[in-house]
Tab-separated table of C-alpha atoms in Angstrom:
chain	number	residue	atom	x	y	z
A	12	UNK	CA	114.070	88.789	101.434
A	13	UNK	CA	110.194	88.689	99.979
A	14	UNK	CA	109.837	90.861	97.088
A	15	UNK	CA	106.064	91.744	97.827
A	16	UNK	CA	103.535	91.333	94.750
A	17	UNK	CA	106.024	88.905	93.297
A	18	UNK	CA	104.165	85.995	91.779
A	19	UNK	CA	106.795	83.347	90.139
A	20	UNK	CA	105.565	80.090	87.969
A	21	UNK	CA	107.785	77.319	87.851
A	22	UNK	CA	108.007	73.743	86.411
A	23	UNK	CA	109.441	71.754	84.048
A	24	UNK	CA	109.187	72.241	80.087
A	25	UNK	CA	105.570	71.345	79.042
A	26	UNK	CA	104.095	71.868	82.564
A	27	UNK	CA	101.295	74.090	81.490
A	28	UNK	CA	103.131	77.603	83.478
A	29	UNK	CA	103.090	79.481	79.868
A	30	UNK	CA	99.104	78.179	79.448
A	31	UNK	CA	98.390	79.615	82.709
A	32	UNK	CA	99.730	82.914	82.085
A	33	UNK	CA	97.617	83.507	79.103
A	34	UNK	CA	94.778	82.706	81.294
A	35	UNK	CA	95.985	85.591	83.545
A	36	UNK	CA	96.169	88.052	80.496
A	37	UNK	CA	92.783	86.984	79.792
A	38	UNK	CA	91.327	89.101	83.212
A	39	UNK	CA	88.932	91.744	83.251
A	40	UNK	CA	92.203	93.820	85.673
A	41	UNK	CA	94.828	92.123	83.448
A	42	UNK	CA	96.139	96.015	83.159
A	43	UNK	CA	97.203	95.453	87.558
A	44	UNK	CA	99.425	92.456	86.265
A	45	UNK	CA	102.991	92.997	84.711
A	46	UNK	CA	104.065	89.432	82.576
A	47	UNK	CA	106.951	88.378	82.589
A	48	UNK	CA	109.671	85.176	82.094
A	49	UNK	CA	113.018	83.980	81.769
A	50	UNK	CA	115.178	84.343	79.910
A	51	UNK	CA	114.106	88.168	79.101
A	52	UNK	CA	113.617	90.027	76.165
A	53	UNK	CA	117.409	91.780	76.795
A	54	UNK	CA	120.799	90.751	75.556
A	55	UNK	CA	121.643	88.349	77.878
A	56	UNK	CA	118.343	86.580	77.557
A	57	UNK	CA	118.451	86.648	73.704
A	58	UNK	CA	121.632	84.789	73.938
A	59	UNK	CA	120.484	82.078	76.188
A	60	UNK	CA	118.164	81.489	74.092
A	61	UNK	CA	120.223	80.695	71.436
A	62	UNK	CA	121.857	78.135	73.488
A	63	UNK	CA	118.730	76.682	74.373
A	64	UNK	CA	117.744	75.838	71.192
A	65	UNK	CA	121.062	74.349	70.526
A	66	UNK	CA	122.720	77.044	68.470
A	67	UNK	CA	125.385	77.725	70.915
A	68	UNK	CA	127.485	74.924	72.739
A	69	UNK	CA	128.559	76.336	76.584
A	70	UNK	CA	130.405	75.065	79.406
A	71	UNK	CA	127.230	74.248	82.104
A	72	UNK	CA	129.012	76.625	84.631
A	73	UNK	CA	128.782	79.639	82.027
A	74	UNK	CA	125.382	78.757	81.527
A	75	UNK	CA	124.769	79.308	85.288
A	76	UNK	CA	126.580	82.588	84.878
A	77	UNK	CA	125.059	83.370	81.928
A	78	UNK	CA	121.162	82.796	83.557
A	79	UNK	CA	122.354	84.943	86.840
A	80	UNK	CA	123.396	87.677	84.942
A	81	UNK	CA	120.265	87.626	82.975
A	82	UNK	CA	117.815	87.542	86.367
A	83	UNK	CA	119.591	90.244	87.667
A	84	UNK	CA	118.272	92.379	84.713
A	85	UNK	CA	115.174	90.671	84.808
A	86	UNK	CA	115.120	91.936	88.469
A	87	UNK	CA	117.167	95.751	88.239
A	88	UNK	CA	116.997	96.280	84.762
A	89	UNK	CA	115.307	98.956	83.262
A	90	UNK	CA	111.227	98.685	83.083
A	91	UNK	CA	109.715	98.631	79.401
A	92	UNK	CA	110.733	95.578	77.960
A	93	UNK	CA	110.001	92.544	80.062
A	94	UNK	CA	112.744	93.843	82.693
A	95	UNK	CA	112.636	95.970	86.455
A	96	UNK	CA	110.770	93.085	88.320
A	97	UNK	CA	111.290	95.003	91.351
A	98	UNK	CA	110.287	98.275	89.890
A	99	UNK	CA	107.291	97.080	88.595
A	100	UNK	CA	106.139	95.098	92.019
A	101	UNK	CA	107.435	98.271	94.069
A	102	UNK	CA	104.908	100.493	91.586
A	103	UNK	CA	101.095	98.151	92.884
A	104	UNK	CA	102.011	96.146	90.027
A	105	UNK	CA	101.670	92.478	90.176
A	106	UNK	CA	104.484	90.477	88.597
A	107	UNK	CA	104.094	87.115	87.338
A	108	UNK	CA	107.056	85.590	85.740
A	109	UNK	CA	107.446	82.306	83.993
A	110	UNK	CA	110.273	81.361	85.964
A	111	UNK	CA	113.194	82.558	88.060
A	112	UNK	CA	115.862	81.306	90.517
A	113	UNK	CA	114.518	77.715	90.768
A	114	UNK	CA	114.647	76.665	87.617
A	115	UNK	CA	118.700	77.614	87.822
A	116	UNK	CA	118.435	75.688	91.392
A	117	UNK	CA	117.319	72.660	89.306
A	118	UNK	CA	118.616	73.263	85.618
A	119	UNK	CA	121.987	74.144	86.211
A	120	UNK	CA	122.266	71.699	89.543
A	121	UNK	CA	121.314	68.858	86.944
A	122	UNK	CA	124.517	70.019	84.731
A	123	UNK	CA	127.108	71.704	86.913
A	124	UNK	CA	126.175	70.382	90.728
A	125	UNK	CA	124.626	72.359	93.563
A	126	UNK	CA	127.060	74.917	95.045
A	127	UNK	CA	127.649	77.436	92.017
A	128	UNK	CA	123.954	77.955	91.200
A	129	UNK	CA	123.009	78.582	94.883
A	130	UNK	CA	125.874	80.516	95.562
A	131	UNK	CA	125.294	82.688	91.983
A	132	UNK	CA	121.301	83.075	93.156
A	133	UNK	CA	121.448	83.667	97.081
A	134	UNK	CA	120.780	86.959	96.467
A	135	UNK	CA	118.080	87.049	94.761
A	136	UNK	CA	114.854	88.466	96.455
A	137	UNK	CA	112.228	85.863	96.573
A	138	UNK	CA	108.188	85.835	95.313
A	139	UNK	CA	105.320	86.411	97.481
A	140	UNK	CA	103.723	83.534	95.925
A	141	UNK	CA	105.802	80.346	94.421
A	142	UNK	CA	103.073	78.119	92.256
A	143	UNK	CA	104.835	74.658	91.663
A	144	UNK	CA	103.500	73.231	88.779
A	145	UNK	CA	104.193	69.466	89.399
A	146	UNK	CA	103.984	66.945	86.603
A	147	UNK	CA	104.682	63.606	85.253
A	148	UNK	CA	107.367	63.994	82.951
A	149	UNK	CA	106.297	61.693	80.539
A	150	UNK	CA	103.076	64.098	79.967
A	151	UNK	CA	104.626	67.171	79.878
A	152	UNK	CA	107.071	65.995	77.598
A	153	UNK	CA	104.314	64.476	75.120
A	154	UNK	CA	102.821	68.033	75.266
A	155	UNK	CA	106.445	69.541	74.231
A	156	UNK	CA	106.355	67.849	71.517
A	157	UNK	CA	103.182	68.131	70.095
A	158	UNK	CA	104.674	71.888	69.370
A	159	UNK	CA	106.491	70.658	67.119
A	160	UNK	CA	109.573	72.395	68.079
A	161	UNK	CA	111.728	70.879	71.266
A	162	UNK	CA	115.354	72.739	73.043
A	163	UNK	CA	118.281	71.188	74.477
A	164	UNK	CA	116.671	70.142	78.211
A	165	UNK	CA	113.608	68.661	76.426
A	166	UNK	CA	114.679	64.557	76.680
A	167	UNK	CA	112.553	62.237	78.587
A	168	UNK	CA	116.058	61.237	80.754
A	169	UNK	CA	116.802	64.888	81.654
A	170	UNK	CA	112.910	66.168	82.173
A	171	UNK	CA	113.067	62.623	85.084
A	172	UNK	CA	116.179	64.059	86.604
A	173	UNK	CA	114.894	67.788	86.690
A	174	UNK	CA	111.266	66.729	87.738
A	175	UNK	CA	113.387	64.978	90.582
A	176	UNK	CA	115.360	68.059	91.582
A	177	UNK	CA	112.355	70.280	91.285
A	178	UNK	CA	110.556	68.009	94.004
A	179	UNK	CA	113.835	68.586	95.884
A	180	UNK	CA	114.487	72.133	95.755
A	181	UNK	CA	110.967	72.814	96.842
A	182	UNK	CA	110.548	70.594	99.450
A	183	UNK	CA	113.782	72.537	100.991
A	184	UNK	CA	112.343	75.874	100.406
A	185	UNK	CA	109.099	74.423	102.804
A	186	UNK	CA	111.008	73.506	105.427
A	187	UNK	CA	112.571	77.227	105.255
A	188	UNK	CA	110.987	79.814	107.290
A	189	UNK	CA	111.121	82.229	103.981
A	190	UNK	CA	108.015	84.085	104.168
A	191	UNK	CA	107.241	82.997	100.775
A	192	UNK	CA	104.200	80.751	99.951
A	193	UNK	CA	104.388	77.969	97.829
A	194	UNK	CA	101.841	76.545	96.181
A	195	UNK	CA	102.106	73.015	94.748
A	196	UNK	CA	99.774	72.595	92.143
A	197	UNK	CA	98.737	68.698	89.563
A	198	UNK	CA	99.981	70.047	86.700
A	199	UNK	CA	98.119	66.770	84.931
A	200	UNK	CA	94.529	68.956	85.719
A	201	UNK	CA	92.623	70.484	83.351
A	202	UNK	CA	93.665	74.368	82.394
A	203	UNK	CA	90.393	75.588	84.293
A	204	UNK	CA	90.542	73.282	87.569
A	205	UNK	CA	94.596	74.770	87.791
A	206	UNK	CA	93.778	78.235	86.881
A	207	UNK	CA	90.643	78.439	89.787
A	208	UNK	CA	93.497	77.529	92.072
A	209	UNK	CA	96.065	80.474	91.371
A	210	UNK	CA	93.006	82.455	90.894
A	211	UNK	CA	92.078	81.875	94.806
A	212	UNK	CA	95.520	81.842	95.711
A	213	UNK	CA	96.181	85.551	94.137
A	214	UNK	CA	92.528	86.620	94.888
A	215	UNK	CA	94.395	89.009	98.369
A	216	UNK	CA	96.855	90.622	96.459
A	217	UNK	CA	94.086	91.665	93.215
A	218	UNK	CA	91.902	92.920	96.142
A	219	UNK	CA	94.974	94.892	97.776
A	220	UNK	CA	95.627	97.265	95.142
């Protein structure tokens, strides 16, 4: 199923996705959009967080749990906080979330293998619009660092394997008959030259409401 005015942003750590959503809050109709990411501002999301940055040591399946349970607030939850996707896109709004399903088809695959995240996220409605942001890991992981602060994923060895399984996971979504449009975007490009894209690529759905 297509969740209509669904826009999702996905890529690996340092692949620009967060960059390109302050460009979207930067709009003269930022006020249509509703931003968004994962893990959310509830609970759940609050404690993956922690185990992102190390704090907490889990068992990879939990994690895969852990990250379901969260997007299924992120998707039913109740609207105010960064929650009720699907009220929100129902409403005219459009949603744009830094990530969602396929970074648990590619995270949690990397950890745990492929049947318990895609049988824990089959569910799941999908975007209207999936933007790809594809990158050499070595780049994206030079730009993680120059934060100054790095999580648990953040290792040149695991950012090759999940750049890998990214590639993978979307080329399997294209040869799906989804509904969904993907969008595969050079990452390595400039923040304007990448932001003109999704701008042209969103430009039916600003017009539609």
């Amino acid at each position: 199923m297509i969740l209509k005015n669904f826009i999702v942003f996905e890529g690996i750590d340092g692949a620009g996705t967060s960059t390109q959503i302050e460009v979207l809050k930067k709009r003269e109709d930022a006020d249509r959009f509703f931003f968004t990411a994962e893990p959310t501002d509830s609970e759940t999301g609050k404690f993956l967080r922690k185990m992102l940055k190390g704090d907490v040591e889990l068992d990879p399946r939990t994690t895969a749990f852990l990250f379901a349970a969260d997007r299924n607030e992120h998707l039913y939850g109740k609207s105010g906080t960064n929650c009720g996707v699907v009220e929100q896109a129902q409403s005219g709004k459009i949603v744009v979330s830094d990530r969602y399903l396929f970074s648990s088809l590619t995270y949690q695959t990397v950890t745990c293998g492929n049947e318990l995240p895609r049988k824990l996220n089959e569910s799941f409605p999908l975007p209207e619009i999936l933007f790809f942001f594809d990158i050499n890991p070595e780049i994206s992981l030079q730009r993680v660092l120059g934060r100054g602060k790095t999580e648990i994923y953040e290792k040149l060895d695991f950012q090759k394997a999940t750049a890998e399984r990214y590639r993978s996971v979307i080329d399997d979504y294209e040869k799906m008959n989804t509904g969904m449009k993907i969008v595969r975007l050079d990452a390595s490009r400039p923040i304007e030259e990448v932001a003109a894209i999704i701008a042209k690529n969103i430009e039916f759905l600003t017009k539609t409401i």
